[in-house]
């Protein structure tokens, strides 16, 4: 189930915590509905599995309480409009991570103002989205993002670190990208060979 477990080796005790809708916070021995973005998700709801993965990536507060943040908007899209369950090759969770990370990138860099935003936030496979290349060797895993000169504006997001098989990341010639630091989660992209900013 979706409960957090705390184990103390000193006392050899196991305590289960989960969300209690009656008090609106974590409570011992509970695991019931969670209110996220105006909807309730029960522990046995398929969408709860999606939510658990998104919370692992970005954190509950970022997804639920920072209204209109790129993560909030991407999570809303994944939870209400997207359906990567028709996956072929790539595992469902891997596909969810890819689509969510690319959706956060889209929202954090003002994707609706890009020069080319073909197929982003549509039902089409993310490997067909503009500037995205996937590897057949790794079952449709994103290996390249080439959005150079595409009018990206905003900041780079930590969530791109979920693309651990990414080899090439090209954001050059986008004068609207702000910030001089590379997100710390980029260190999770252990296959990265080329980075163009």
Short mmCIF file of N, CA and C in Angstrom, two decimals, residues 3-71:
data_model
loop_
_atom_site.label_atom_id
_atom_site.label_comp_id
_atom_site.label_asym_id
_atom_site.label_seq_id
_atom_site.Cartn_x
_atom_site.Cartn_y
_atom_site.Cartn_z
N UNK A 3 1.66 3.50 2.35
CA UNK A 3 2.03 4.04 3.64
C UNK A 3 3.54 4.18 3.75
N UNK A 4 3.96 5.15 4.55
CA UNK A 4 5.37 5.28 4.86
C UNK A 4 5.65 4.42 6.08
N UNK A 5 6.78 3.79 6.12
CA UNK A 5 7.13 2.92 7.24
C UNK A 5 8.38 3.46 7.90
N UNK A 6 8.32 3.58 9.20
CA UNK A 6 9.49 3.97 9.98
C UNK A 6 9.91 2.77 10.80
N UNK A 7 11.15 2.36 10.67
CA UNK A 7 11.64 1.24 11.45
C UNK A 7 12.80 1.70 12.32
N UNK A 8 12.73 1.35 13.57
CA UNK A 8 13.79 1.68 14.51
C UNK A 8 14.51 0.39 14.88
N UNK A 9 15.77 0.30 14.52
CA UNK A 9 16.54 -0.90 14.82
C UNK A 9 16.81 -1.02 16.32
N UNK A 10 16.89 0.11 16.99
CA UNK A 10 17.15 0.09 18.43
C UNK A 10 15.99 -0.54 19.17
N UNK A 11 14.78 -0.12 18.83
CA UNK A 11 13.60 -0.62 19.52
C UNK A 11 12.97 -1.80 18.80
N UNK A 12 13.44 -2.11 17.59
CA UNK A 12 12.90 -3.20 16.79
C UNK A 12 11.38 -3.05 16.61
N UNK A 13 10.95 -1.83 16.33
CA UNK A 13 9.53 -1.55 16.16
C UNK A 13 9.29 -1.03 14.75
N UNK A 14 8.10 -1.28 14.24
CA UNK A 14 7.68 -0.76 12.95
C UNK A 14 6.44 0.09 13.16
N UNK A 15 6.48 1.32 12.65
CA UNK A 15 5.35 2.22 12.78
C UNK A 15 4.93 2.62 11.37
N UNK A 16 3.66 2.50 11.05
CA UNK A 16 3.14 2.86 9.74
C UNK A 16 2.47 4.22 9.81
N UNK A 17 2.85 5.11 8.87
CA UNK A 17 2.22 6.42 8.76
C UNK A 17 1.61 6.54 7.38
N UNK A 18 0.53 7.25 7.30
CA UNK A 18 -0.09 7.54 6.01
C UNK A 18 -0.94 8.78 6.14
N UNK A 19 -1.49 9.24 5.03
CA UNK A 19 -2.29 10.46 5.04
C UNK A 19 -3.66 10.18 5.64
N UNK A 20 -4.07 11.01 6.59
CA UNK A 20 -5.39 10.91 7.19
C UNK A 20 -6.22 12.09 6.73
N UNK A 21 -7.28 11.84 5.96
CA UNK A 21 -8.11 12.93 5.48
C UNK A 21 -8.91 13.58 6.61
N UNK A 22 -9.12 12.86 7.71
CA UNK A 22 -9.90 13.43 8.81
C UNK A 22 -9.15 14.54 9.53
N UNK A 23 -7.81 14.46 9.59
CA UNK A 23 -7.05 15.53 10.23
C UNK A 23 -6.18 16.31 9.25
N UNK A 24 -6.14 15.86 7.99
CA UNK A 24 -5.41 16.57 6.94
C UNK A 24 -3.91 16.51 7.05
N UNK A 25 -3.38 15.46 7.64
CA UNK A 25 -1.94 15.31 7.75
C UNK A 25 -1.58 13.84 7.96
N UNK A 26 -0.28 13.56 8.09
CA UNK A 26 0.15 12.18 8.35
C UNK A 26 -0.31 11.74 9.73
N UNK A 27 -0.72 10.49 9.81
CA UNK A 27 -1.18 9.94 11.08
C UNK A 27 -0.80 8.46 11.13
N UNK A 28 -0.48 8.00 12.31
CA UNK A 28 -0.10 6.60 12.48
C UNK A 28 -1.27 5.69 12.10
N UNK A 29 -0.95 4.64 11.30
CA UNK A 29 -1.93 3.62 10.97
C UNK A 29 -2.95 4.03 9.91
N UNK A 30 -2.76 5.14 9.23
CA UNK A 30 -3.74 5.61 8.23
C UNK A 30 -3.15 5.53 6.83
N UNK A 31 -4.03 5.43 5.87
CA UNK A 31 -3.64 5.51 4.46
C UNK A 31 -4.93 5.64 3.67
N UNK A 32 -5.47 6.84 3.60
CA UNK A 32 -6.73 7.02 2.90
C UNK A 32 -6.61 8.08 1.82
N UNK A 33 -7.67 8.75 1.50
CA UNK A 33 -7.69 9.66 0.37
C UNK A 33 -6.76 10.85 0.57
N UNK A 34 -6.15 11.29 -0.54
CA UNK A 34 -5.26 12.44 -0.52
C UNK A 34 -5.84 13.51 -1.44
N UNK A 35 -6.04 14.73 -0.93
CA UNK A 35 -6.52 15.81 -1.80
C UNK A 35 -5.35 16.46 -2.54
N UNK A 36 -5.37 16.36 -3.85
CA UNK A 36 -4.33 16.96 -4.67
C UNK A 36 -5.01 17.73 -5.80
N UNK A 37 -4.66 18.99 -5.93
CA UNK A 37 -5.16 19.84 -7.00
C UNK A 37 -6.68 19.76 -7.13
N UNK A 38 -7.37 19.76 -6.00
CA UNK A 38 -8.82 19.79 -6.00
C UNK A 38 -9.50 18.45 -6.18
N UNK A 39 -8.77 17.36 -6.30
CA UNK A 39 -9.36 16.03 -6.45
C UNK A 39 -8.88 15.14 -5.31
N UNK A 40 -9.68 14.13 -4.98
CA UNK A 40 -9.30 13.16 -3.94
C UNK A 40 -8.85 11.88 -4.61
N UNK A 41 -7.73 11.33 -4.15
CA UNK A 41 -7.20 10.09 -4.69
C UNK A 41 -7.09 9.07 -3.57
N UNK A 42 -7.83 7.99 -3.67
CA UNK A 42 -7.78 6.92 -2.68
C UNK A 42 -6.51 6.10 -2.85
N UNK A 43 -6.13 5.37 -1.81
CA UNK A 43 -4.88 4.61 -1.86
C UNK A 43 -4.89 3.53 -2.93
N UNK A 44 -6.08 3.06 -3.34
CA UNK A 44 -6.14 2.02 -4.37
C UNK A 44 -6.45 2.58 -5.76
N UNK A 45 -6.49 3.88 -5.89
CA UNK A 45 -6.77 4.54 -7.17
C UNK A 45 -5.53 4.48 -8.07
N UNK A 46 -5.70 4.16 -9.34
CA UNK A 46 -4.60 4.11 -10.30
C UNK A 46 -3.86 5.45 -10.36
N UNK A 47 -4.59 6.54 -10.27
CA UNK A 47 -3.97 7.86 -10.33
C UNK A 47 -3.07 8.10 -9.12
N UNK A 48 -3.33 7.41 -8.03
CA UNK A 48 -2.50 7.57 -6.84
C UNK A 48 -1.08 7.08 -7.12
N UNK A 49 -0.94 6.04 -7.92
CA UNK A 49 0.39 5.56 -8.30
C UNK A 49 1.14 6.63 -9.09
N UNK A 50 0.42 7.31 -9.99
CA UNK A 50 1.03 8.41 -10.73
C UNK A 50 1.46 9.51 -9.77
N UNK A 51 0.56 9.87 -8.88
CA UNK A 51 0.82 10.92 -7.92
C UNK A 51 2.04 10.59 -7.06
N UNK A 52 2.13 9.36 -6.58
CA UNK A 52 3.27 8.96 -5.76
C UNK A 52 4.59 9.18 -6.49
N UNK A 53 4.62 8.85 -7.77
CA UNK A 53 5.85 9.02 -8.55
C UNK A 53 6.17 10.50 -8.76
N UNK A 54 5.16 11.31 -9.04
CA UNK A 54 5.38 12.75 -9.23
C UNK A 54 5.86 13.41 -7.94
N UNK A 55 5.29 13.00 -6.82
CA UNK A 55 5.72 13.53 -5.52
C UNK A 55 7.16 13.13 -5.24
N UNK A 56 7.55 11.91 -5.60
CA UNK A 56 8.93 11.48 -5.42
C UNK A 56 9.88 12.37 -6.21
N UNK A 57 9.46 12.78 -7.39
CA UNK A 57 10.31 13.58 -8.26
C UNK A 57 10.39 15.03 -7.80
N UNK A 58 9.25 15.65 -7.54
CA UNK A 58 9.22 17.10 -7.30
C UNK A 58 8.82 17.52 -5.88
N UNK A 59 8.24 16.62 -5.10
CA UNK A 59 7.80 16.98 -3.76
C UNK A 59 6.33 17.38 -3.74
N UNK A 60 5.65 17.06 -2.67
CA UNK A 60 4.21 17.30 -2.56
C UNK A 60 3.88 18.78 -2.57
N UNK A 61 4.64 19.59 -1.83
CA UNK A 61 4.32 21.02 -1.78
C UNK A 61 4.44 21.67 -3.16
N UNK A 62 5.46 21.29 -3.90
CA UNK A 62 5.66 21.89 -5.23
C UNK A 62 4.51 21.55 -6.16
N UNK A 63 4.03 20.31 -6.09
CA UNK A 63 2.96 19.87 -6.98
C UNK A 63 1.59 20.38 -6.53
N UNK A 64 1.38 20.46 -5.24
CA UNK A 64 0.04 20.73 -4.72
C UNK A 64 -0.19 22.16 -4.27
N UNK A 65 0.84 22.84 -3.77
CA UNK A 65 0.60 24.13 -3.14
C UNK A 65 1.15 25.32 -3.89
N UNK A 66 2.07 25.10 -4.80
CA UNK A 66 2.61 26.23 -5.57
C UNK A 66 1.83 26.35 -6.87
N UNK A 67 0.64 26.93 -6.73
CA UNK A 67 -0.27 27.04 -7.87
C UNK A 67 0.40 27.73 -9.04
N UNK A 68 0.20 27.18 -10.19
CA UNK A 68 0.71 27.69 -11.45
C UNK A 68 2.23 27.55 -11.60
N UNK A 69 2.90 26.82 -10.70
CA UNK A 69 4.31 26.52 -10.91
C UNK A 69 4.41 25.55 -12.09
N UNK A 70 5.56 25.48 -12.75
CA UNK A 70 5.71 24.51 -13.84
C UNK A 70 5.40 23.08 -13.40
N UNK A 71 5.81 22.73 -12.18
CA UNK A 71 5.56 21.38 -11.67
C UNK A 71 4.07 21.15 -11.44
#
